[in-house]
PDB file of C-alpha atoms in Angstrom:
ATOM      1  CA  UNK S   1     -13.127 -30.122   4.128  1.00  0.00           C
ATOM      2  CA  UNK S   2     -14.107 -27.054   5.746  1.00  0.00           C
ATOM      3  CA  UNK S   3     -15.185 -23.441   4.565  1.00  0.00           C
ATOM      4  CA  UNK S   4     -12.510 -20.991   3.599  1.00  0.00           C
ATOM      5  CA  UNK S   5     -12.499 -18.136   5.913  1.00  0.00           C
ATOM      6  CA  UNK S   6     -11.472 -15.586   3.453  1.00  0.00           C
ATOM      7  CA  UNK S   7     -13.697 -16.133   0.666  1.00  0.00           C
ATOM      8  CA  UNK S   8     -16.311 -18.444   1.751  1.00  0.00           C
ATOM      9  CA  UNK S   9     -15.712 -21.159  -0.409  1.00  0.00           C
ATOM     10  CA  UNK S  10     -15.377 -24.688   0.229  1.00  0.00           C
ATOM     11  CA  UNK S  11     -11.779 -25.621   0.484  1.00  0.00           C
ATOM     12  CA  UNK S  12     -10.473 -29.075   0.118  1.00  0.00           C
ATOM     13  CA  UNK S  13      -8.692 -28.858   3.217  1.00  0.00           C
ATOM     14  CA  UNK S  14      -8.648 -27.844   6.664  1.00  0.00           C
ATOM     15  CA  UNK S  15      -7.360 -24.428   6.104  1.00  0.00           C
ATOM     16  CA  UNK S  16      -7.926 -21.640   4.130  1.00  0.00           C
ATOM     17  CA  UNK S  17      -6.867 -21.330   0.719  1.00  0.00           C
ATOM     18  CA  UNK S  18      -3.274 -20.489  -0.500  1.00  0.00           C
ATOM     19  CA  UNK S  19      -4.124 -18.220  -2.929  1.00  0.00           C
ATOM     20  CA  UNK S  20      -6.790 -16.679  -0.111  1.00  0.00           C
ATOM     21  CA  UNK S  21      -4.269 -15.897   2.133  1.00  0.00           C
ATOM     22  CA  UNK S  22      -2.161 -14.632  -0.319  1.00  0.00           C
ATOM     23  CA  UNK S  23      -4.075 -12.209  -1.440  1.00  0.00           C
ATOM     24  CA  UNK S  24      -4.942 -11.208   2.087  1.00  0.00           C
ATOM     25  CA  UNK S  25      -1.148 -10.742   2.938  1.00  0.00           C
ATOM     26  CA  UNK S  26      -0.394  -8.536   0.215  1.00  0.00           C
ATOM     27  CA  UNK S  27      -3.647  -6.120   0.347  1.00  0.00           C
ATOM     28  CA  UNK S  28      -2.384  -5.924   3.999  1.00  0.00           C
ATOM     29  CA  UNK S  29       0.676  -4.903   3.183  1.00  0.00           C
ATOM     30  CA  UNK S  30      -0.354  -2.748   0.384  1.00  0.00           C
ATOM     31  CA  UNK S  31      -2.095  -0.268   3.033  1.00  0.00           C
ATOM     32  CA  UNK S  32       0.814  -0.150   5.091  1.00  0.00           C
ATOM     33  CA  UNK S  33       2.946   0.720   2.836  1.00  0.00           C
ATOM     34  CA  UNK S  34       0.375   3.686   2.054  1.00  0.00           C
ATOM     35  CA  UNK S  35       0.318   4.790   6.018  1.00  0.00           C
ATOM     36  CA  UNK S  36       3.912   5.138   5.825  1.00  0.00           C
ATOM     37  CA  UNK S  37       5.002   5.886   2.107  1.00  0.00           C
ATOM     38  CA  UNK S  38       5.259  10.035   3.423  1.00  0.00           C
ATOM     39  CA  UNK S  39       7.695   8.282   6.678  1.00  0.00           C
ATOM     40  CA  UNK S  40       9.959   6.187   4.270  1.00  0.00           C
ATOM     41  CA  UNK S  41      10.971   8.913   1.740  1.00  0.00           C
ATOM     42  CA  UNK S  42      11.203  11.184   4.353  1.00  0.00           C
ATOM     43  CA  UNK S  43      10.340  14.791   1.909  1.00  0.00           C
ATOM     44  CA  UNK S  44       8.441  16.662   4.618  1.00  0.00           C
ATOM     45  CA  UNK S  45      11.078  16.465   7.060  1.00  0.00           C
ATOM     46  CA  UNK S  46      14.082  17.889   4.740  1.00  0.00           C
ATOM     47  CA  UNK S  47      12.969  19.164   1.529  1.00  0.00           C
ATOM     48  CA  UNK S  48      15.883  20.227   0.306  1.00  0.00           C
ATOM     49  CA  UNK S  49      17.137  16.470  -0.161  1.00  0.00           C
ATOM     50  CA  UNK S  50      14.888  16.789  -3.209  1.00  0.00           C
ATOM     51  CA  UNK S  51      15.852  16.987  -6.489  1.00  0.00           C
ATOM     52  CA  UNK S  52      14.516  20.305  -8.891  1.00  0.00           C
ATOM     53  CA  UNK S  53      13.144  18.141 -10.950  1.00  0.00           C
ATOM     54  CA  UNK S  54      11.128  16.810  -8.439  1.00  0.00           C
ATOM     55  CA  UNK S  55      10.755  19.587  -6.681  1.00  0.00           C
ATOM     56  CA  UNK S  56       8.764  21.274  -9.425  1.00  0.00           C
ATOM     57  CA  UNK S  57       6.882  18.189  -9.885  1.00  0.00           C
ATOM     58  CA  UNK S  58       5.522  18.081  -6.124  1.00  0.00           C
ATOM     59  CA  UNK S  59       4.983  22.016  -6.372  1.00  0.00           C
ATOM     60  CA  UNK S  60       2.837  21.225  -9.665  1.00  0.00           C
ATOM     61  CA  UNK S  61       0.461  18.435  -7.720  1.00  0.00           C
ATOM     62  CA  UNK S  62       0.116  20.691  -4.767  1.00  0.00           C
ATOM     63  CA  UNK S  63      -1.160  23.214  -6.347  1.00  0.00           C
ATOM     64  CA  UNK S  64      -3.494  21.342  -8.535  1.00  0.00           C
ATOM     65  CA  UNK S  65      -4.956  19.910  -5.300  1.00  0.00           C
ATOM     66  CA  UNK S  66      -5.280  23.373  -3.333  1.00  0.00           C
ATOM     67  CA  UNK S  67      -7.401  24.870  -6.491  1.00  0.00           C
TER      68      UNK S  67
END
């Protein structure tokens, strides 16, 4: 038995929990996907590949945020 790394708890064997590490992976991956979200949809480098719909929509939350 050993301590778990992750959460500090006692884990019944000698490595950390499943669940743990789990977790771990996909809060990881969680904030990479938020570094890159703007990369992988790719609307500030060609805006017009937007849809109107949309468009209005993004308009709409951008200027909420400048106000």
């Amino acid at each position: 038995m050993k301590i778990c790394t992750i959460c500090k708890k006692i884990s019944g064997t000698e490595e950390d929990h499943i669940h743990c590490q789990e977790k771990l992976r996909i809060e990881t991956e969680g904030e990479d996907f938020k570094k890159n979200i703007t990369e992988n949809l790719d609307f500030m480098k060609n805006p017009d590949n937007v849809n109107s719909d949309l468009k209005a929509l993004l308009g709409h939350i951008s200027r909420d945020k400048i106000k």
